[in-house]
Amino acid sequence: MTVFDVWKSLKKGDIHPVYCLYGKETHLLQETVQRIRQAVVDEETKDFNFSIFDLEEDALDLAVEDAETFPFMGERRLVVAKNPAFLTAEKKKDKLEHNLGVLEAYITQPAPYSVFVLLAPYEKLDERKKLTKLLKKHAHMVEAKELTAKETADFIAGLAKSEGKQIEPEAAEELVLLCHASLSAIAQEVKKLSTYTGDRGEITIEDVRKLVARGLEQNIFELINKVVNRKRTEALQIFYDLLKQNEEPIKMMALIANQFRLLMQTKYFSDQGYGQKQIASNLKVHPFRVKLAIEQARLFSEQELRNIIEQLAVMDYEMKTGKKDKQLLLELFLLKLLQPHEKNGLL
């Protein structure tokens, strides 16, 4: 079950006594806990009926005991037990020895007046463990995994809708890039953009570019995008602006090399018949970056990309050994790339 399935169930009033939330997408985990709290506990009684236990510091017995306590001035109690490392295969020395039998017994017979949530910010749980098997049998298992490009776009559209706005698809794409696909950062920026646009009902790409800060990595991505599409003036403007901001040419070159390596890797997997999701999983990058890399990689042959990466490796050596001026090397490299393929000398 995904977090989005749980959100829909909560809206319908379908609430279960035990949840196990796991996965690496921490924003979705926190948002799900928040939605469960809103569905379970009245705002007026949350100080009495909502508890969070950190199982790296608190004994598991205390969390279970709290869940077994009758709610005060309300109908239900919510107990969240976070960081249950005992559900993973990680070998580390815990500060506490937890009595897992207490939780095992509770899972099979949960208190009817409480909702108990295990919040496990781990990519995988150890399914060989007895407790994990019991959870899979008796609890609602909810995975907060990295979103696909479409899911990310839908997530952003949903955020904008909750603020009474619509967002252009191009604006959503730009937001993903500028926020490194961080959902928490995206959520904050959507709130800011919604306030900025005032009575206007739509968030545009111009709004995003005006309001959302662009880091070096995003500027390099945009630089490469302008270069591969032969937009000479715009590409050079970005490059010279970065120099004015005292960005180090060696660092810029390293990020350019990373992007071209991504293009080559993406092209290889795509030519082998891999889909966008599979490529993202193999390369450990967000599916949205893969989508854009596939589009850019189509403009090059595999050999052309190899030649570019080899040239960047030579530049790296020349920069670090002081054989040539760093800024001049990078400038000449970009100027050559901006020429037609048959003339640039790199391909």
CSV table of C-alpha atoms in Angstrom, one decimal:
chain,number,residue,atom,x,y,z
A,1,MET,CA,0.0,0.0,0.0
A,2,THR,CA,1.3,3.5,-0.9
A,3,VAL,CA,0.9,6.6,1.2
A,4,PHE,CA,-1.5,8.0,-1.3
A,5,ASP,CA,-3.8,4.9,-0.8
A,6,VAL,CA,-3.7,5.7,3.0
A,7,TRP,CA,-4.5,9.4,2.4
A,8,LYS,CA,-7.6,8.4,0.4
A,9,SER,CA,-8.7,5.9,3.1
A,10,LEU,CA,-8.3,8.5,5.8
A,11,LYS,CA,-10.5,10.9,3.9
A,12,LYS,CA,-13.2,8.3,3.9
A,13,GLY,CA,-12.8,7.7,7.6
A,14,ASP,CA,-11.3,4.3,7.1
A,15,ILE,CA,-8.8,4.2,10.0
A,16,HIS,CA,-6.9,1.1,11.2
A,17,PRO,CA,-5.5,0.3,14.6
A,18,VAL,CA,-1.9,-0.4,13.6
A,19,TYR,CA,0.2,1.1,10.8
A,20,CYS,CA,3.8,0.5,9.8
A,21,LEU,CA,5.1,3.4,7.7
A,22,TYR,CA,8.5,2.7,6.1
A,23,GLY,CA,10.6,4.0,3.3
A,24,LYS,CA,13.2,6.7,2.5
A,25,GLU,CA,10.9,9.5,1.4
A,26,THR,CA,10.8,11.2,4.8
A,27,HIS,CA,8.4,14.0,3.7
A,28,LEU,CA,5.8,11.5,2.7
A,29,LEU,CA,6.3,9.7,6.0
A,30,GLN,CA,5.8,12.8,8.0
A,31,GLU,CA,2.8,14.0,5.9
A,32,THR,CA,1.2,10.6,6.5
A,33,VAL,CA,1.6,10.8,10.2
A,34,GLN,CA,0.2,14.3,10.1
A,35,ARG,CA,-2.9,13.1,8.2
A,36,ILE,CA,-3.4,10.2,10.6
A,37,ARG,CA,-3.2,12.6,13.5
A,38,GLN,CA,-5.8,14.9,11.9
A,39,ALA,CA,-8.1,12.0,11.3
A,40,VAL,CA,-7.7,10.4,14.8
A,41,VAL,CA,-7.2,13.1,17.4
A,42,ASP,CA,-9.3,16.3,18.0
A,43,GLU,CA,-7.2,19.4,17.9
A,44,GLU,CA,-8.5,20.4,21.4
A,45,THR,CA,-7.3,17.1,22.9
A,46,LYS,CA,-4.1,16.4,21.0
A,47,ASP,CA,-1.9,17.4,24.0
A,48,PHE,CA,-3.5,14.5,26.0
A,49,ASN,CA,-4.0,11.9,23.3
A,50,PHE,CA,-1.1,12.2,20.9
A,51,SER,CA,2.4,10.9,21.9
A,52,ILE,CA,5.6,10.3,20.0
A,53,PHE,CA,8.3,7.9,21.2
A,54,ASP,CA,11.8,7.7,19.8
A,55,LEU,CA,12.8,4.1,20.1
A,56,GLU,CA,16.5,5.1,19.9
A,57,GLU,CA,15.9,6.8,23.3
A,58,ASP,CA,12.6,5.4,24.7
A,59,ALA,CA,11.7,1.9,25.7
A,60,LEU,CA,9.2,0.1,23.5
A,61,ASP,CA,7.3,-0.9,26.6
A,62,LEU,CA,6.4,2.8,27.3
A,63,ALA,CA,5.0,3.3,23.8
A,64,VAL,CA,2.8,0.1,24.0
A,65,GLU,CA,1.7,1.0,27.5
A,66,ASP,CA,0.6,4.5,26.3
A,67,ALA,CA,-1.4,2.9,23.5
A,68,GLU,CA,-3.2,0.7,26.0
A,69,THR,CA,-4.1,3.7,28.1
A,70,PHE,CA,-7.7,5.1,27.6
A,71,PRO,CA,-7.9,8.4,25.8
A,72,PHE,CA,-8.5,11.5,28.0
A,73,MET,CA,-11.4,13.8,26.9
A,74,GLY,CA,-11.5,12.2,23.5
A,75,GLU,CA,-12.5,9.1,21.6
A,76,ARG,CA,-9.1,7.9,20.4
A,77,ARG,CA,-5.4,8.0,21.3
A,78,LEU,CA,-2.6,8.2,18.7
A,79,VAL,CA,0.8,6.8,19.5
A,80,VAL,CA,3.8,7.1,17.1
A,81,ALA,CA,6.9,5.0,17.8
A,82,LYS,CA,9.7,6.2,15.4
A,83,ASN,CA,13.1,4.7,14.5
A,84,PRO,CA,12.3,1.0,15.2
A,85,ALA,CA,15.8,-0.2,14.0
A,86,PHE,CA,14.9,-3.7,15.2
A,87,LEU,CA,12.8,-4.1,12.1
A,88,THR,CA,15.8,-3.8,9.8
A,89,ALA,CA,18.8,-6.1,9.1
A,90,GLU,CA,21.3,-3.4,10.2
A,91,LYS,CA,23.9,-4.6,12.6
A,92,LYS,CA,24.4,-1.9,15.2
A,93,LYS,CA,24.5,-1.7,18.9
A,94,ASP,CA,21.3,-0.2,20.2
A,95,LYS,CA,21.3,1.9,23.3
A,96,LEU,CA,18.2,0.0,24.5
A,97,GLU,CA,17.3,-3.6,24.6
A,98,HIS,CA,13.6,-3.6,23.6
A,99,ASN,CA,11.1,-6.2,24.7
A,100,LEU,CA,9.7,-7.1,21.3
A,101,GLY,CA,7.3,-9.6,22.8
A,102,VAL,CA,5.2,-6.8,24.2
A,103,LEU,CA,4.8,-5.3,20.7
A,104,GLU,CA,4.1,-8.7,19.1
A,105,ALA,CA,1.3,-9.3,21.6
A,106,TYR,CA,-0.1,-5.8,21.0
A,107,ILE,CA,-0.1,-6.1,17.2
A,108,THR,CA,-2.3,-9.3,17.4
A,109,GLN,CA,-4.8,-7.6,19.8
A,110,PRO,CA,-4.5,-3.8,19.5
A,111,ALA,CA,-6.5,-1.5,21.8
A,112,PRO,CA,-9.8,-0.6,20.1
A,113,TYR,CA,-9.5,3.0,21.2
A,114,SER,CA,-5.9,3.7,20.0
A,115,VAL,CA,-4.0,4.0,16.7
A,116,PHE,CA,-0.4,2.8,16.9
A,117,VAL,CA,2.0,3.9,14.2
A,118,LEU,CA,5.5,2.5,13.7
A,119,LEU,CA,7.5,5.1,11.8
A,120,ALA,CA,10.5,3.3,10.1
A,121,PRO,CA,12.5,5.7,7.9
A,122,TYR,CA,14.3,2.8,6.2
A,123,GLU,CA,14.3,1.6,2.6
A,124,LYS,CA,13.7,-2.0,3.5
A,125,LEU,CA,12.5,-4.0,6.5
A,126,ASP,CA,13.9,-7.4,7.4
A,127,GLU,CA,11.1,-9.8,6.3
A,128,ARG,CA,12.8,-12.8,8.0
A,129,LYS,CA,12.1,-11.4,11.4
A,130,LYS,CA,9.0,-12.6,13.4
A,131,LEU,CA,7.9,-9.1,14.2
A,132,THR,CA,8.0,-8.0,10.5
A,133,LYS,CA,5.9,-11.1,9.5
A,134,LEU,CA,3.4,-10.3,12.2
A,135,LEU,CA,3.2,-6.7,11.0
A,136,LYS,CA,2.6,-7.8,7.4
A,137,LYS,CA,-0.2,-10.1,8.7
A,138,HIS,CA,-2.0,-7.8,11.2
A,139,ALA,CA,-0.9,-4.2,10.4
A,140,HIS,CA,-1.3,-1.8,7.5
A,141,MET,CA,2.1,-1.7,5.8
A,142,VAL,CA,2.6,1.6,4.0
A,143,GLU,CA,5.6,2.3,1.8
A,144,ALA,CA,6.9,5.8,1.2
A,145,LYS,CA,9.2,5.2,-1.8
A,146,GLU,CA,10.7,7.6,-4.2
A,147,LEU,CA,8.1,8.9,-6.6
A,148,THR,CA,8.1,8.4,-10.3
A,149,ALA,CA,8.2,11.5,-12.6
A,150,LYS,CA,4.4,11.3,-13.1
A,151,GLU,CA,3.8,10.8,-9.3
A,152,THR,CA,6.0,13.8,-8.6
A,153,ALA,CA,4.1,15.9,-11.1
A,154,ASP,CA,0.8,14.8,-9.6
A,155,PHE,CA,2.1,15.5,-6.1
A,156,ILE,CA,3.0,19.0,-7.0
A,157,ALA,CA,-0.3,19.6,-8.7
A,158,GLY,CA,-2.0,18.4,-5.5
A,159,LEU,CA,0.0,20.8,-3.4
A,160,ALA,CA,-0.9,23.7,-5.7
A,161,LYS,CA,-4.6,22.6,-5.6
A,162,SER,CA,-4.6,22.6,-1.8
A,163,GLU,CA,-3.4,26.2,-2.0
A,164,GLY,CA,-6.2,27.1,-4.5
A,165,LYS,CA,-3.8,27.2,-7.4
A,166,GLN,CA,-3.0,25.4,-10.6
A,167,ILE,CA,0.6,25.0,-11.7
A,168,GLU,CA,2.0,24.8,-15.3
A,169,PRO,CA,3.6,21.4,-16.1
A,170,GLU,CA,6.8,23.3,-17.1
A,171,ALA,CA,6.8,25.1,-13.8
A,172,ALA,CA,6.4,21.8,-12.0
A,173,GLU,CA,9.4,20.4,-13.9
A,174,GLU,CA,11.5,23.5,-13.1
A,175,LEU,CA,10.6,23.2,-9.4
A,176,VAL,CA,11.7,19.5,-9.3
A,177,LEU,CA,15.1,20.5,-10.7
A,178,LEU,CA,15.6,23.5,-8.5
A,179,CYS,CA,14.7,21.6,-5.4
A,180,HIS,CA,16.8,18.5,-6.2
A,181,ALA,CA,13.5,16.5,-6.2
A,182,SER,CA,13.2,17.0,-2.5
A,183,LEU,CA,9.5,16.8,-1.6
A,184,SER,CA,9.8,18.8,1.6
A,185,ALA,CA,11.6,21.6,-0.3
A,186,ILE,CA,9.0,21.5,-3.1
A,187,ALA,CA,6.2,21.8,-0.6
A,188,GLN,CA,7.8,24.8,1.0
A,189,GLU,CA,8.3,26.5,-2.4
A,190,VAL,CA,4.7,25.8,-3.5
A,191,LYS,CA,3.5,27.6,-0.4
A,192,LYS,CA,5.8,30.5,-1.1
A,193,LEU,CA,4.8,30.7,-4.8
A,194,SER,CA,1.1,30.5,-3.8
A,195,THR,CA,1.5,33.5,-1.6
A,196,TYR,CA,3.5,35.4,-4.2
A,197,THR,CA,1.0,34.9,-7.0
A,198,GLY,CA,-1.8,36.4,-4.8
A,199,ASP,CA,-5.2,36.3,-6.5
A,200,ARG,CA,-3.8,34.9,-9.7
A,201,GLY,CA,-4.9,31.3,-10.1
A,202,GLU,CA,-1.9,29.8,-11.8
A,203,ILE,CA,1.8,29.4,-11.0
A,204,THR,CA,3.9,29.8,-14.1
A,205,ILE,CA,7.5,28.8,-14.9
A,206,GLU,CA,8.4,32.5,-14.8
A,207,ASP,CA,7.2,32.6,-11.2
A,208,VAL,CA,9.3,29.7,-10.3
A,209,ARG,CA,12.4,31.1,-12.0
A,210,LYS,CA,11.9,34.5,-10.3
A,211,LEU,CA,11.3,33.2,-6.8
A,212,VAL,CA,13.1,29.9,-6.3
A,213,ALA,CA,16.8,30.1,-5.7
A,214,ARG,CA,19.0,28.3,-8.2
A,215,GLY,CA,22.1,26.6,-6.9
A,216,LEU,CA,25.3,25.8,-8.8
A,217,GLU,CA,24.2,22.3,-9.8
A,218,GLN,CA,20.9,23.6,-11.2
A,219,ASN,CA,22.7,26.4,-13.1
A,220,ILE,CA,25.1,23.8,-14.6
A,221,PHE,CA,22.1,21.6,-15.6
A,222,GLU,CA,20.5,24.6,-17.3
A,223,LEU,CA,23.9,25.5,-18.9
A,224,ILE,CA,24.2,22.0,-20.4
A,225,ASN,CA,20.5,22.2,-21.6
A,226,LYS,CA,21.3,25.4,-23.5
A,227,VAL,CA,24.5,24.0,-24.9
A,228,VAL,CA,23.0,20.7,-26.2
A,229,ASN,CA,20.1,22.7,-27.8
A,230,ARG,CA,22.7,25.1,-29.4
A,231,LYS,CA,21.4,28.2,-27.6
A,232,ARG,CA,24.7,30.0,-27.7
A,233,THR,CA,23.8,33.4,-26.2
A,234,GLU,CA,21.8,32.0,-23.3
A,235,ALA,CA,24.5,29.3,-22.5
A,236,LEU,CA,27.3,31.8,-22.5
A,237,GLN,CA,25.3,34.2,-20.3
A,238,ILE,CA,24.8,31.5,-17.7
A,239,PHE,CA,28.5,30.7,-17.8
A,240,TYR,CA,29.7,34.3,-17.5
A,241,ASP,CA,27.2,34.9,-14.7
A,242,LEU,CA,28.6,32.0,-12.8
A,243,LEU,CA,32.1,33.4,-13.2
A,244,LYS,CA,30.9,36.7,-11.9
A,245,GLN,CA,29.6,34.9,-8.8
A,246,ASN,CA,33.2,33.6,-8.3
A,247,GLU,CA,32.2,29.9,-9.0
A,248,GLU,CA,35.4,27.8,-9.3
A,249,PRO,CA,35.9,26.5,-12.9
A,250,ILE,CA,37.2,23.1,-11.6
A,251,LYS,CA,34.0,22.6,-9.6
A,252,MET,CA,31.9,23.7,-12.6
A,253,MET,CA,33.8,21.3,-14.9
A,254,ALA,CA,33.2,18.4,-12.4
A,255,LEU,CA,29.5,19.1,-12.5
A,256,ILE,CA,29.5,19.3,-16.3
A,257,ALA,CA,31.3,15.9,-16.4
A,258,ASN,CA,28.8,14.4,-14.1
A,259,GLN,CA,25.9,15.5,-16.3
A,260,PHE,CA,27.5,14.1,-19.5
A,261,ARG,CA,28.3,10.8,-17.7
A,262,LEU,CA,24.6,10.7,-16.8
A,263,LEU,CA,23.7,11.3,-20.5
A,264,MET,CA,26.0,8.5,-21.6
A,265,GLN,CA,24.7,6.0,-18.9
A,266,THR,CA,21.1,6.9,-19.7
A,267,LYS,CA,21.7,6.5,-23.4
A,268,TYR,CA,23.3,3.1,-22.9
A,269,PHE,CA,20.5,1.7,-20.8
A,270,SER,CA,17.8,3.3,-23.1
A,271,ASP,CA,19.4,1.6,-26.1
A,272,GLN,CA,19.3,-1.7,-24.2
A,273,GLY,CA,15.5,-1.3,-23.9
A,274,TYR,CA,15.4,-0.2,-20.3
A,275,GLY,CA,12.5,2.0,-19.2
A,276,GLN,CA,12.8,5.3,-17.4
A,277,LYS,CA,12.0,3.7,-14.0
A,278,GLN,CA,14.5,0.9,-14.5
A,279,ILE,CA,17.2,3.4,-15.5
A,280,ALA,CA,16.5,5.6,-12.5
A,281,SER,CA,16.8,2.6,-10.2
A,282,ASN,CA,20.0,1.4,-11.7
A,283,LEU,CA,21.7,4.8,-11.6
A,284,LYS,CA,20.2,5.8,-8.2
A,285,VAL,CA,18.9,9.1,-9.5
A,286,HIS,CA,15.4,10.6,-9.5
A,287,PRO,CA,13.2,9.4,-12.5
A,288,PHE,CA,12.6,13.1,-13.5
A,289,ARG,CA,16.3,13.6,-14.0
A,290,VAL,CA,16.4,10.5,-16.1
A,291,LYS,CA,13.5,11.7,-18.2
A,292,LEU,CA,15.3,14.9,-19.1
A,293,ALA,CA,18.6,13.1,-19.6
A,294,ILE,CA,17.0,10.8,-22.1
A,295,GLU,CA,15.8,13.8,-24.1
A,296,GLN,CA,19.2,15.4,-24.1
A,297,ALA,CA,21.1,12.2,-24.9
A,298,ARG,CA,19.1,11.7,-28.1
A,299,LEU,CA,21.1,14.6,-29.5
A,300,PHE,CA,24.3,12.6,-29.3
A,301,SER,CA,25.7,9.3,-30.4
A,302,GLU,CA,27.3,7.1,-27.7
A,303,GLN,CA,30.7,7.8,-29.3
A,304,GLU,CA,30.2,11.5,-29.2
A,305,LEU,CA,29.4,11.4,-25.5
A,306,ARG,CA,32.5,9.3,-24.9
A,307,ASN,CA,34.7,11.8,-26.7
A,308,ILE,CA,33.2,14.7,-24.6
A,309,ILE,CA,33.9,12.8,-21.4
A,310,GLU,CA,37.5,12.0,-22.5
A,311,GLN,CA,38.0,15.7,-23.3
A,312,LEU,CA,36.7,16.7,-19.9
A,313,ALA,CA,39.2,14.2,-18.3
A,314,VAL,CA,42.0,15.9,-20.1
A,315,MET,CA,40.8,19.3,-19.0
A,316,ASP,CA,40.6,18.1,-15.4
A,317,TYR,CA,44.3,17.1,-15.6
A,318,GLU,CA,45.3,20.4,-17.2
A,319,MET,CA,43.4,22.5,-14.7
A,320,LYS,CA,44.7,20.7,-11.7
A,321,THR,CA,48.3,20.7,-12.8
A,322,GLY,CA,48.1,24.4,-13.8
A,323,LYS,CA,49.2,23.7,-17.4
A,324,LYS,CA,46.5,26.0,-18.8
A,325,ASP,CA,44.2,28.7,-17.5
A,326,LYS,CA,41.1,27.1,-15.9
A,327,GLN,CA,38.6,29.7,-17.1
A,328,LEU,CA,40.0,29.7,-20.6
A,329,LEU,CA,39.9,25.9,-20.8
A,330,LEU,CA,36.3,25.7,-19.8
A,331,GLU,CA,35.2,28.6,-22.0
A,332,LEU,CA,36.9,27.1,-25.1
A,333,PHE,CA,35.3,23.7,-24.3
A,334,LEU,CA,31.8,25.3,-24.2
A,335,LEU,CA,32.4,27.3,-27.4
A,336,LYS,CA,33.4,24.2,-29.2
A,337,LEU,CA,30.3,22.3,-28.0
A,338,LEU,CA,28.1,25.2,-29.2
A,339,GLN,CA,29.4,24.7,-32.7
A,340,PRO,CA,27.7,22.2,-35.1
A,341,HIS,CA,28.8,18.6,-34.4
A,342,GLU,CA,31.0,18.3,-37.5
A,343,LYS,CA,32.9,21.5,-36.7
A,344,ASN,CA,33.4,21.4,-32.9
A,345,GLY,CA,36.4,19.2,-32.8
A,346,LEU,CA,35.1,17.3,-29.7
A,347,LEU,CA,33.0,14.8,-31.5
